[in-house]
CSV table of C-alpha atoms and ligand atoms in Angstrom, one decimal:
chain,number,residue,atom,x,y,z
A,1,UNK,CA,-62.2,23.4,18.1
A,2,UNK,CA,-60.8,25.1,15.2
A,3,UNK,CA,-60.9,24.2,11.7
A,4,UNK,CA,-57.5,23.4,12.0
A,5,UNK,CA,-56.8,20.8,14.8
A,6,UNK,CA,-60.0,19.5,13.1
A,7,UNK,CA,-58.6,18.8,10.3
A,8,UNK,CA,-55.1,17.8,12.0
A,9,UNK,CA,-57.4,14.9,13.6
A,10,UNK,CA,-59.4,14.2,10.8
A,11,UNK,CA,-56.6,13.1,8.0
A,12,UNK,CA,-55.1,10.6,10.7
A,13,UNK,CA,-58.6,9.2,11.4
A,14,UNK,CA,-59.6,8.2,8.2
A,15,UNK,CA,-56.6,6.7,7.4
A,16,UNK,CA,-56.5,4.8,10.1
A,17,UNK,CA,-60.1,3.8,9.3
A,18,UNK,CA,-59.3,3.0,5.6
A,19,UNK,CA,-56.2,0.9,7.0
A,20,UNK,CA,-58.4,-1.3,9.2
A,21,UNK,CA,-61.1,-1.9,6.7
A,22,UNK,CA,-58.3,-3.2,3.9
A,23,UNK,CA,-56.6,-5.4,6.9
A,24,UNK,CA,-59.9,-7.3,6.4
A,25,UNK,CA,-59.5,-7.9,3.1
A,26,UNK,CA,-56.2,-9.1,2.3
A,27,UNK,CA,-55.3,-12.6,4.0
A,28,UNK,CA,-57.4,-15.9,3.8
A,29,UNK,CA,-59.5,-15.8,6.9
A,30,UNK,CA,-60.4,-19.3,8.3
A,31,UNK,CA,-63.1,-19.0,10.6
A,32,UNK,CA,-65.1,-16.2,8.5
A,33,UNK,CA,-68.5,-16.7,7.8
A,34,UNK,CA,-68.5,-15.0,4.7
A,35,UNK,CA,-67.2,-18.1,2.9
A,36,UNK,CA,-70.5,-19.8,2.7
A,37,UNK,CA,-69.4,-24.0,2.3
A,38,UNK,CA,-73.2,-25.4,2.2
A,39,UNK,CA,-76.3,-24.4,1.4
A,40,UNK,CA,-77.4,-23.3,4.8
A,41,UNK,CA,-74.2,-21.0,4.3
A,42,UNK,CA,-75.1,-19.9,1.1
A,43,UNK,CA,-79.0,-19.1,2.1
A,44,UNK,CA,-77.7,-17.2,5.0
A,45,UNK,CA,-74.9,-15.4,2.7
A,46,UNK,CA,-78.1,-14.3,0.4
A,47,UNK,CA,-79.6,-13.1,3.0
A,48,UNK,CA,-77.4,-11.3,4.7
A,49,UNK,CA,-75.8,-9.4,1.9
A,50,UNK,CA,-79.4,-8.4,0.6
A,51,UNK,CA,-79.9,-6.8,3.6
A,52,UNK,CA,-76.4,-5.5,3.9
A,53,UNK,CA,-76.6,-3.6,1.0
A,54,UNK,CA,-80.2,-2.3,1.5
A,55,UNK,CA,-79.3,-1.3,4.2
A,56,UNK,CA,-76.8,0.6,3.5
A,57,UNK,CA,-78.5,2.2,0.6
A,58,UNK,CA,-81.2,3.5,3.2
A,59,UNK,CA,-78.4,4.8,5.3
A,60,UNK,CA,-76.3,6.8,2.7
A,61,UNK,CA,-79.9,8.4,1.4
A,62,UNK,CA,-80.9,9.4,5.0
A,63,UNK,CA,-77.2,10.3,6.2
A,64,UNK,CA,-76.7,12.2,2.6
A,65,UNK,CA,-80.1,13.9,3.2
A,66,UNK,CA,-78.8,14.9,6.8
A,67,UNK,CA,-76.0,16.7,5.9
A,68,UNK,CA,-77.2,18.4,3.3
A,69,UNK,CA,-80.1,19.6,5.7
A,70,UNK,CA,-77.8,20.2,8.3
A,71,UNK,CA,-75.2,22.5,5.8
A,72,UNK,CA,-77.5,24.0,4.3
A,73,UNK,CA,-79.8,25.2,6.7
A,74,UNK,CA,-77.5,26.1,9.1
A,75,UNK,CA,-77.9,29.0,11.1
A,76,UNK,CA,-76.7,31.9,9.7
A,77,UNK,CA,-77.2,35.4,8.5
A,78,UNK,CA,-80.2,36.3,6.5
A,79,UNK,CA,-82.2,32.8,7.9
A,80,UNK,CA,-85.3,32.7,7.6
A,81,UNK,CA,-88.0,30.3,10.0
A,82,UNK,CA,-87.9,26.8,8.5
A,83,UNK,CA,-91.4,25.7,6.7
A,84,UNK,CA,-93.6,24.2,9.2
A,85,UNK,CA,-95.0,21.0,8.0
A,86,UNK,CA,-97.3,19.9,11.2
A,87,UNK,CA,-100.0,18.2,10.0
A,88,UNK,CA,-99.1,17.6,6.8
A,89,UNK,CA,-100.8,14.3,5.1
A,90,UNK,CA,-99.2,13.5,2.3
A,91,UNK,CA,-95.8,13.8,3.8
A,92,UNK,CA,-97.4,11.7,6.7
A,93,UNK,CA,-98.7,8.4,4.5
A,94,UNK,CA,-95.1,9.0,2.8
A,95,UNK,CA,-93.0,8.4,5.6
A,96,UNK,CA,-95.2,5.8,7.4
A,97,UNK,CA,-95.4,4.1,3.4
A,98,UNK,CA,-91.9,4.0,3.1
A,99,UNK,CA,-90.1,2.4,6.1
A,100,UNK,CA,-93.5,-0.7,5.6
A,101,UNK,CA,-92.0,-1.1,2.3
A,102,UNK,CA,-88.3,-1.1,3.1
A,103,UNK,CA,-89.6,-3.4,6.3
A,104,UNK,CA,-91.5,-6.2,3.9
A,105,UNK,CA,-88.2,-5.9,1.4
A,106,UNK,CA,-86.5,-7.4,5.0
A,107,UNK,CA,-89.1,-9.4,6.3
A,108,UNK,CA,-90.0,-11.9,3.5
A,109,UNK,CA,-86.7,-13.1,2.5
A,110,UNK,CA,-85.7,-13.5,5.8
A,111,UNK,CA,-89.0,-14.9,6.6
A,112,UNK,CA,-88.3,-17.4,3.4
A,113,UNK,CA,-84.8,-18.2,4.7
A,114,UNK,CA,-85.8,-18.9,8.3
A,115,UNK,CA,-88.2,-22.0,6.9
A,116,UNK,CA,-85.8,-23.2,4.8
A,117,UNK,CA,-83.3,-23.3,7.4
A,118,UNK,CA,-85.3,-24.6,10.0
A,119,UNK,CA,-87.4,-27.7,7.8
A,120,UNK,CA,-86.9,-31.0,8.6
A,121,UNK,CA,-83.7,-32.5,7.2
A,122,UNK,CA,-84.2,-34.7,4.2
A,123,UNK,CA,-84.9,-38.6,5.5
A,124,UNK,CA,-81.6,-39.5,3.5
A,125,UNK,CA,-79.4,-37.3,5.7
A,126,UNK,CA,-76.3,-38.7,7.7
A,127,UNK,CA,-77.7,-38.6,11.5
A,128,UNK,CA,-75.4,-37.0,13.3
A,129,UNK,CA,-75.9,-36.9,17.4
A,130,UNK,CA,-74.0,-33.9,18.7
A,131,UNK,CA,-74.0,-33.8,22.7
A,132,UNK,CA,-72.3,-30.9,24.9
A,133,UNK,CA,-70.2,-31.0,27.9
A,134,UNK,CA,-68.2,-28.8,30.3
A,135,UNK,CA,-66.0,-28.5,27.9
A,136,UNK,CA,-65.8,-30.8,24.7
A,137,UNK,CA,-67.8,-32.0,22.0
A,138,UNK,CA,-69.5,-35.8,21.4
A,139,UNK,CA,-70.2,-36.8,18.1
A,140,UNK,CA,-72.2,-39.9,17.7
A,141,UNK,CA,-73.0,-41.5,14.1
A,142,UNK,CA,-76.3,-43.7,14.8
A,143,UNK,CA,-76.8,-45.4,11.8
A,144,UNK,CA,-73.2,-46.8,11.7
A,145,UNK,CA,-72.8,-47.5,15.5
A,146,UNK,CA,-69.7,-44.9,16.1
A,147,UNK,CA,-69.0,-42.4,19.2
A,148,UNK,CA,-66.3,-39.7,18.7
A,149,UNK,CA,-65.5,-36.6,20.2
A,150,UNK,CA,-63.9,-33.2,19.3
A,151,UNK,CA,-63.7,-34.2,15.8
A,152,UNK,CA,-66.2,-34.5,13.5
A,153,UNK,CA,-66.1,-36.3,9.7
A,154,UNK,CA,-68.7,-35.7,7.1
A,155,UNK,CA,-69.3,-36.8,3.8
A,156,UNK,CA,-69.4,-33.5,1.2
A,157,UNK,CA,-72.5,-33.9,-0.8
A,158,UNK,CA,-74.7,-35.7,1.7
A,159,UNK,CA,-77.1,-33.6,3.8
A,160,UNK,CA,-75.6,-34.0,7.7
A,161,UNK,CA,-78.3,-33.9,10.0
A,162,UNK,CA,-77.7,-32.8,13.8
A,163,UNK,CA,-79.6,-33.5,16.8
A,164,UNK,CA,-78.0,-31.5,19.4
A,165,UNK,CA,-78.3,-32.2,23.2
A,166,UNK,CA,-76.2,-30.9,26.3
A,167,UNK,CA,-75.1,-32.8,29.2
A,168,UNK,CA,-75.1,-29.7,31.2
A,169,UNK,CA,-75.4,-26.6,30.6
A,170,UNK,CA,-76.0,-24.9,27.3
A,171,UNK,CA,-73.4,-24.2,24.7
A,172,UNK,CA,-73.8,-23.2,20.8
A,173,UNK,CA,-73.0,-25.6,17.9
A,174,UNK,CA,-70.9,-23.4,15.1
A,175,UNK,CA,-68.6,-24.0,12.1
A,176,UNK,CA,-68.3,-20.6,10.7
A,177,UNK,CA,-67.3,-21.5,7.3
A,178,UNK,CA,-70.4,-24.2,7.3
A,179,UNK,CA,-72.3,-21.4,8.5
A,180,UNK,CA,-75.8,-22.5,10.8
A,181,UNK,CA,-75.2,-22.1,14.7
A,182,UNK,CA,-77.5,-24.1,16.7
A,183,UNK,CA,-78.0,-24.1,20.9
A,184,UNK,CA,-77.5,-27.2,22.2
A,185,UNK,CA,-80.7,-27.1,25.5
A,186,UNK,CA,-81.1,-28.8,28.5
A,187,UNK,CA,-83.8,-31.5,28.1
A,188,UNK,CA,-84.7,-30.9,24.5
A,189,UNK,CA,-83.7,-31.7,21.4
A,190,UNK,CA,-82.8,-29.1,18.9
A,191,UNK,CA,-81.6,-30.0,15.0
A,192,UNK,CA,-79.6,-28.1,12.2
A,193,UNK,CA,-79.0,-29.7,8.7
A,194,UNK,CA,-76.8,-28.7,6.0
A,195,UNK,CA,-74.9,-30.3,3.0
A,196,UNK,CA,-70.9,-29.3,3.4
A,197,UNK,CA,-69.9,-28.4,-0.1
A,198,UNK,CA,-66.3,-29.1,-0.8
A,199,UNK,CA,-63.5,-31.1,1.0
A,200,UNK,CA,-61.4,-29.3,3.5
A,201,UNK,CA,-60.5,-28.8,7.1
A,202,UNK,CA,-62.6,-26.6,9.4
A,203,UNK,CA,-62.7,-24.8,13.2
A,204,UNK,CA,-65.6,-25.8,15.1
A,205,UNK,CA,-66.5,-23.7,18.5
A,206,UNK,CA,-68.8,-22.8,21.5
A,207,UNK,CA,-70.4,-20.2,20.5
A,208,UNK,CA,-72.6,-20.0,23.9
A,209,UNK,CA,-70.7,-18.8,27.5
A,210,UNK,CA,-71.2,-22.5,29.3
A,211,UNK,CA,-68.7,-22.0,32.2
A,212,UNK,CA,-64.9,-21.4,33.2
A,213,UNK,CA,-63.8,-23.2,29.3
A,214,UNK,CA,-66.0,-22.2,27.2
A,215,UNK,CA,-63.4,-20.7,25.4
A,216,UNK,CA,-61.5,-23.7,24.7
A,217,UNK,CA,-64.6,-26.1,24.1
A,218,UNK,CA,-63.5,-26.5,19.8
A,219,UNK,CA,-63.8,-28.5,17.6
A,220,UNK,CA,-62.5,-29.8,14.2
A,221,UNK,CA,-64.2,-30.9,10.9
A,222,UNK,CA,-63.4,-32.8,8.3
A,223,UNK,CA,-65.3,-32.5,5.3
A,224,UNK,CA,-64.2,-35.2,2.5
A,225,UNK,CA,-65.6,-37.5,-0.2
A,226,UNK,CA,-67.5,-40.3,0.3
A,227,UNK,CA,-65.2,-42.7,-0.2
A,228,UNK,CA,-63.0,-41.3,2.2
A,229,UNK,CA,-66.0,-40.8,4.7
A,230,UNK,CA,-66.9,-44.8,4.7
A,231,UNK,CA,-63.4,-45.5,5.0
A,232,UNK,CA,-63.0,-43.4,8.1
A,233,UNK,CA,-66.4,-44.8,9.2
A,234,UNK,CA,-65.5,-48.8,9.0
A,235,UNK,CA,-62.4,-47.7,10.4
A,236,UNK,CA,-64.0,-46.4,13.6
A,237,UNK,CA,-65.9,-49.2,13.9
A,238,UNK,CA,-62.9,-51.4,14.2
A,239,UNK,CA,-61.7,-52.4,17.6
A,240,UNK,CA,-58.7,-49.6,18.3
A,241,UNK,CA,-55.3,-51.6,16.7
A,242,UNK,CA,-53.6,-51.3,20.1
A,243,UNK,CA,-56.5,-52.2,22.0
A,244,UNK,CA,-57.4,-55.6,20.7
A,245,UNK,CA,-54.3,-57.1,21.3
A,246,UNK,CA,-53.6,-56.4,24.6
A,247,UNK,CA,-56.8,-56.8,26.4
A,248,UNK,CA,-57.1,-59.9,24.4
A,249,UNK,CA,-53.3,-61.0,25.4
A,250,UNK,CA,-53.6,-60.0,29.2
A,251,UNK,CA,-57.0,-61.3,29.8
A,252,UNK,CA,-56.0,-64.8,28.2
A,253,UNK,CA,-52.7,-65.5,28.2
A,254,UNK,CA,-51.6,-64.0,24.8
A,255,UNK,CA,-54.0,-67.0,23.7
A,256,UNK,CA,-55.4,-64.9,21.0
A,257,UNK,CA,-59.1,-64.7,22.1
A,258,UNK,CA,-60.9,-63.1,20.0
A,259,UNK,CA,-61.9,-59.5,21.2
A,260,UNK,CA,-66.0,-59.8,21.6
A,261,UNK,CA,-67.1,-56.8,19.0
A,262,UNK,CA,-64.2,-57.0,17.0
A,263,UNK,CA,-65.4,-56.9,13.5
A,264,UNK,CA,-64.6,-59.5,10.9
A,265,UNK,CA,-62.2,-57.6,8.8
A,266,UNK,CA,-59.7,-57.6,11.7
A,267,UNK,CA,-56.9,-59.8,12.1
A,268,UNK,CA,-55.7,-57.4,15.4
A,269,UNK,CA,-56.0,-60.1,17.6
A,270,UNK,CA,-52.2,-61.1,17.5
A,271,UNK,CA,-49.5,-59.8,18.8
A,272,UNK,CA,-49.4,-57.8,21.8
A,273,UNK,CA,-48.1,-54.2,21.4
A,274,UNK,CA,-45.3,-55.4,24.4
A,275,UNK,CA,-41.4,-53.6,24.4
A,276,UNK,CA,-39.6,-54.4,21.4
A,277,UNK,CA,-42.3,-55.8,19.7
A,278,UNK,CA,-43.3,-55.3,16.3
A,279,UNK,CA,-45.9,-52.2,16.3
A,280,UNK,CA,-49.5,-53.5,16.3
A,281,UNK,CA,-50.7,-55.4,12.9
A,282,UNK,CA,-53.1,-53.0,11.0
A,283,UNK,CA,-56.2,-54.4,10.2
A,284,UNK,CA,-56.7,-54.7,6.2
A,285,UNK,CA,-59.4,-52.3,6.1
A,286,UNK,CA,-57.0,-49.2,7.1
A,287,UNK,CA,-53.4,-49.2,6.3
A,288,UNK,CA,-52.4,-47.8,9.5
A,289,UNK,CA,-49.2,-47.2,9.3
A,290,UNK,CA,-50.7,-44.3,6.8
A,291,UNK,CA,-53.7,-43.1,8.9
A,292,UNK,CA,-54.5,-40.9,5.9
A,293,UNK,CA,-56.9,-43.3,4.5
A,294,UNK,CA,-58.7,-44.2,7.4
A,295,UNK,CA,-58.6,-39.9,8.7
A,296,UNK,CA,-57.9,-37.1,7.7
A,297,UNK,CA,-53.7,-37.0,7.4
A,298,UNK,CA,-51.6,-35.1,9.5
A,299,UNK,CA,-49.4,-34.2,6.9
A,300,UNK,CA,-52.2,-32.2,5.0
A,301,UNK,CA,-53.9,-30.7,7.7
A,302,UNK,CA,-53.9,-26.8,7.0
A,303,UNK,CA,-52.1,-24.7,9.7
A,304,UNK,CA,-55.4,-23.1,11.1
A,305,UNK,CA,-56.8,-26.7,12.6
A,306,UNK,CA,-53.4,-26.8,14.2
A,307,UNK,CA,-54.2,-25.6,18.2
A,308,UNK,CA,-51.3,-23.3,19.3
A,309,UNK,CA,-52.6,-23.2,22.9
A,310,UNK,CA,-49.3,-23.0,25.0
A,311,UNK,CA,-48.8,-25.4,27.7
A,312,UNK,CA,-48.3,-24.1,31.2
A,313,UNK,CA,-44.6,-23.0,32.2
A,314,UNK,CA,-45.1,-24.4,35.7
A,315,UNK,CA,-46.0,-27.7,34.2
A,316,UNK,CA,-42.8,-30.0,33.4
A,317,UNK,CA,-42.5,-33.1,32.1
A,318,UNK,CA,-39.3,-36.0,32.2
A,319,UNK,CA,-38.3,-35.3,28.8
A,320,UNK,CA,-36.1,-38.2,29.1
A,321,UNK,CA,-38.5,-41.1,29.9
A,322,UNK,CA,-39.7,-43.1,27.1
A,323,UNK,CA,-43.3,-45.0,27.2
A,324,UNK,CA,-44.1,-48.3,26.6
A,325,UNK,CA,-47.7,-48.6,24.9
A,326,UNK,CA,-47.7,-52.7,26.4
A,327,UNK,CA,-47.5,-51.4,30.1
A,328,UNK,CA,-49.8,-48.7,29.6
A,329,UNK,CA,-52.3,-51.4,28.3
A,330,UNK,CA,-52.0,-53.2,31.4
A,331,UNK,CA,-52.0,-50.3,33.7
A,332,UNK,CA,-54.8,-48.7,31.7
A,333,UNK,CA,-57.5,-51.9,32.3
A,334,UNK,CA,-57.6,-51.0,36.1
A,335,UNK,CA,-56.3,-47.2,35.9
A,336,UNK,CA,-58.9,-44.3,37.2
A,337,UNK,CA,-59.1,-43.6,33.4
A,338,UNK,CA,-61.8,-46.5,32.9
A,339,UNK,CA,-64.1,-44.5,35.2
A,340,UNK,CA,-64.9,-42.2,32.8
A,341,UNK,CA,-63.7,-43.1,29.4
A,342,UNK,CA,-65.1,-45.9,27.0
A,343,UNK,CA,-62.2,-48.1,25.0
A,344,UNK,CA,-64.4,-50.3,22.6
A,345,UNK,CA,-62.2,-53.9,23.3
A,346,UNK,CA,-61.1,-53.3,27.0
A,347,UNK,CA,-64.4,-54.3,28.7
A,348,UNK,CA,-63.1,-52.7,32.1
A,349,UNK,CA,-62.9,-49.4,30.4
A,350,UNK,CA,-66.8,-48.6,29.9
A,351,UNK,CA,-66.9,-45.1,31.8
A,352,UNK,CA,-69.1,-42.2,30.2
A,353,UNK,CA,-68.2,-39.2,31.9
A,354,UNK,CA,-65.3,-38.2,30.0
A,355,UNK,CA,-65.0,-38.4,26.0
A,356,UNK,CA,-64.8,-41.9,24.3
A,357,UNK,CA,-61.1,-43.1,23.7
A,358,UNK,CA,-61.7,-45.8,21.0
A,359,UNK,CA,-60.0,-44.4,18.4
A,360,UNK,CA,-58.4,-41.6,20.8
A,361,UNK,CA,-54.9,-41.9,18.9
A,362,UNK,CA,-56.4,-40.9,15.3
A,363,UNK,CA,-57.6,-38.0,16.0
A,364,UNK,CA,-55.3,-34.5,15.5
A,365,UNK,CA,-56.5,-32.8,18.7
A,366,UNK,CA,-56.9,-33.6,22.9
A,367,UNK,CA,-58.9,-31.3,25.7
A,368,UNK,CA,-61.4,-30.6,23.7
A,369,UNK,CA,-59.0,-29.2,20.7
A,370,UNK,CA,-56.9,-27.1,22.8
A,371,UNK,CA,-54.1,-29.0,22.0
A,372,UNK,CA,-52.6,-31.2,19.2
A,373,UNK,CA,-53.1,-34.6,19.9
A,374,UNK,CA,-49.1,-35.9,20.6
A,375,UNK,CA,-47.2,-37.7,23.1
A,376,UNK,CA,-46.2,-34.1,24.7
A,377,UNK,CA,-49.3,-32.8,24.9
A,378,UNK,CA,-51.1,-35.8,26.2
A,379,UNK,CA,-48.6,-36.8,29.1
A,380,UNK,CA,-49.0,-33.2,30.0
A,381,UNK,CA,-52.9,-33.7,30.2
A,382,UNK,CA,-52.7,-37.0,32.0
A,383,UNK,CA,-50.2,-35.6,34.6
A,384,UNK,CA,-52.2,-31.8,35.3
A,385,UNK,CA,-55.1,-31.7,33.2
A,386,UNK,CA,-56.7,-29.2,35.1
A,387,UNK,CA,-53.5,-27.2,34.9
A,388,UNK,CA,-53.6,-27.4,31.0
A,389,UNK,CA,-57.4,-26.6,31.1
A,390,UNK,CA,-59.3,-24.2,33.4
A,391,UNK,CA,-62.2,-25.9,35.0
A,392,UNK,CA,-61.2,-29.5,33.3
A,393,UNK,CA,-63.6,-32.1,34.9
A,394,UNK,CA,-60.8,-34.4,34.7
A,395,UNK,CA,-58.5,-34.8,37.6
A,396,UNK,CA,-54.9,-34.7,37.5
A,397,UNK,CA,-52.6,-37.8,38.3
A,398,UNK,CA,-49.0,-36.1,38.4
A,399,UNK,CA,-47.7,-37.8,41.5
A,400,UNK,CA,-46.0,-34.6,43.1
A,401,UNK,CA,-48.6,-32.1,41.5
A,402,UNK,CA,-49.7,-29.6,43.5
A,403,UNK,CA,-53.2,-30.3,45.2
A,404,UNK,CA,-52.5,-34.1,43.9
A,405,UNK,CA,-55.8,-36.2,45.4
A,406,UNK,CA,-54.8,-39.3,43.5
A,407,UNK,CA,-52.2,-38.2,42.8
A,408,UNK,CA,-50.0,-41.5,42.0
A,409,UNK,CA,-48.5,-41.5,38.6
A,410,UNK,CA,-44.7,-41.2,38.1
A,411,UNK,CA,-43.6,-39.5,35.2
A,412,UNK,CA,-42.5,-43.1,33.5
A,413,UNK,CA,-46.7,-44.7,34.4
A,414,UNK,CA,-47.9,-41.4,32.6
A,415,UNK,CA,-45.4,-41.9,29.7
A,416,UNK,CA,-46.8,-45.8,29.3
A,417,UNK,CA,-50.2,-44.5,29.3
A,418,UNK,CA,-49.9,-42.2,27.1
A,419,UNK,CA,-48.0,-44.6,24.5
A,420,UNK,CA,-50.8,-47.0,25.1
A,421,UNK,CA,-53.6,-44.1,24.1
A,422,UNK,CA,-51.2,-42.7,21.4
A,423,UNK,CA,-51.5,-46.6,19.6
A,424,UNK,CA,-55.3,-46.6,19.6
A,425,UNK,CA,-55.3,-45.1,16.3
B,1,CUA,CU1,-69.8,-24.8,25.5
B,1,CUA,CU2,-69.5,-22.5,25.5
């Protein structure tokens, strides 16, 4: 090559270089993990930008040292033999000296980091049961009696401890801007603590190939205060507000029975959520009608938590049918969905397969956060969910879909079922 095609190629390469490295500097990224937002992040930040830097110190030297080497003894006229140095001791403890050295600067920080990182969780900490499945997320909270899934609440300031288990296969616990990623292991138990800093709205992933979805096995976190957290927390372990009513009404008459586990500050137990009705009474511990107290609200949440996920084109939906949340509740007690999903206050719906749906219609995301939890999205899900998700465990119930086995809902059953879900906020 000549020097000048080199140097035709070379002024378009570096700019091109220097372009991509600014493109990683401008915008706000929201799934970096250079934003450290505990002190498992900031540890890991430490350490990484120690040896960042060191490293790049030690490879600028030796590069620099290269060149020079390489330009100035170049062959050319009037060369003589390079020095032979075989043999030579002092230059043989230097360069075995050195790299130890540079090796220990490496080793005992991240030495240090790794036990900090992996001690046992103060006793204090919020427990926090994460369990894995083909393809969404279960997040139990022990100590106050609550199941969730795909969405995750925790108190800033408080230490979060998680025990991690799979159902299946294996699959990798990971908030990027919480920093810490943590295997979840078939017939083990493996934990991960770390106090969340400051109140915001996170991405949660896989970060451990588990199958067909693995892709679309996220997650969403909510970091907030602590008031905010025990408020979310009593509200969970409320009886869903569309749930109490009806499976008290159907099962006795609209007598009013109470709901066995509701809890005392309910007074759900009253009117049923039938057509026309007046929507579901809010129990006094939530102002429903304004989720934000009780989770995280909709209106706030940042545009990155927002799944964009496009629905299939070949999947359509009666835009013009309009559910009724009363006769999904009926439907719903004796539906295939109570095979596999748990509804705290319908006692038929005790399934465990599939992720609890107590509090299904508070949360901002379905399919394992694929998609934003609306009426759209979930009569889409109910009618082909294995259309809208590769590999999803759960079967579809469109009755003409394609490959149908149950196959039995109309457009206007999955619209009633999907208002009935939709009120379980
Ligand atoms: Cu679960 Cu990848």
């Amino acid at each position: 090559m000549t020097r000048d095609l080199r140097m035709r190629w070379l002024t378009p390469a570096l700019a091109l270089l220097l372009a991509l490295s600014l493109s990683a500097c401008g915008s706000f990224a929201p799934n970096t993990i250079f934003g450290a937002h505990s002190e498992f992040g900031h540890s890991v930040d430490t350490l990484t930008r120690r040896l960042l830097y060191a490293g790049l110190t030690v490879f600028v030297l030796i590069e620099g040292l290269l060149i020079y080497i390489l330009v100035k003894f170049r062959d050319h006229e009037g060369n003589r033999e390079a020095k032979q140095i075989h043999g030579n001791t002092t230059l043989e403890i230097g360069w075995t000296l050195v790299p130890a050295v540079i090796l220990a600067f490496i080793a005992v920080p991240t030495i240090k980091t790794i036990f900090e990182t992996q001690a046992k969780a103060i006793p204090s900490a919020l427990q926090v049961e994460v369990i894995g499945h083909q393809w969404w997320w279960e997040f139990r909270y022990p100590q106050y009696g609550v199941t969730t899934a795909n969405e995750l609440y925790l108190p800033v300031g408080r230490t979060a401890n998680f025990a991690l288990t799979t159902k299946d296969v294996l699959h990798s616990f990971w908030i990027p801007q919480l920093n810490g990623k943590r295997d979840l292991i078939s017939n083990h138990t493996n934990y991960i603590w770390f106090t969340p800093d400051s109140t915001f709205a996170w991405n949660g992933f896989c970060a451990e190939y588990c199958g067909t979805s693995h892709a679309n096995m996220r997650f969403k976190v909510f970091t907030v205060t602590p008031a905010e957290f025990d408020a979310y927390i009593k509200h969970q372990q409320t009886l869903a507000v569309g749930s109490a009513p009806t499976a008290a009404a159907a099962d006795s008459g609209k007598t009013g029975a109470a709901p066995v586990t509701q809890v005392a500050t309910s007074t759900a137990a009253t009117t049923p959520a039938s057509a026309g009705a007046k929507p579901p009474v809010a129990t006094p511990v939530m102002n429903v009608s304004d989720t934000s107290t009780a989770t995280y609200p909709r209106s706030k949440l940042p545009e990155w938590v927002i799944p964009k996920t496009p629905t299939p084109a070949n999947l359509t939906f009666d835009e013009s049918v309009v559910g009724d949340a009363a006769r999904g509740a009926a439907m719903f007690k004796t539906a295939p969905c109570i095979a596999c999903h748990t509804v705290k206050g319908v006692p038929t719906a005790a399934g465990m397969i599939g992720p609890n749906l107590t509090h299904v219609g508070s949360r901002t995301t379905i399919a394992g956060g694929i998609y934003p939890n609306d009426l759209k999205h979930l009569e889409l899900w109910i009618k082909n969910a294995p259309e809208m998700k590769a590999g999803s465990l759960m079967p579809l119930f469109g009755k003409n879909e394609k490959g149908a086995t149950p196959g039995f809902y109309t457009d206007q059953q999955i619209a009633d079922l999907a208002a009935y879900l939709s009120s379980l906020k």
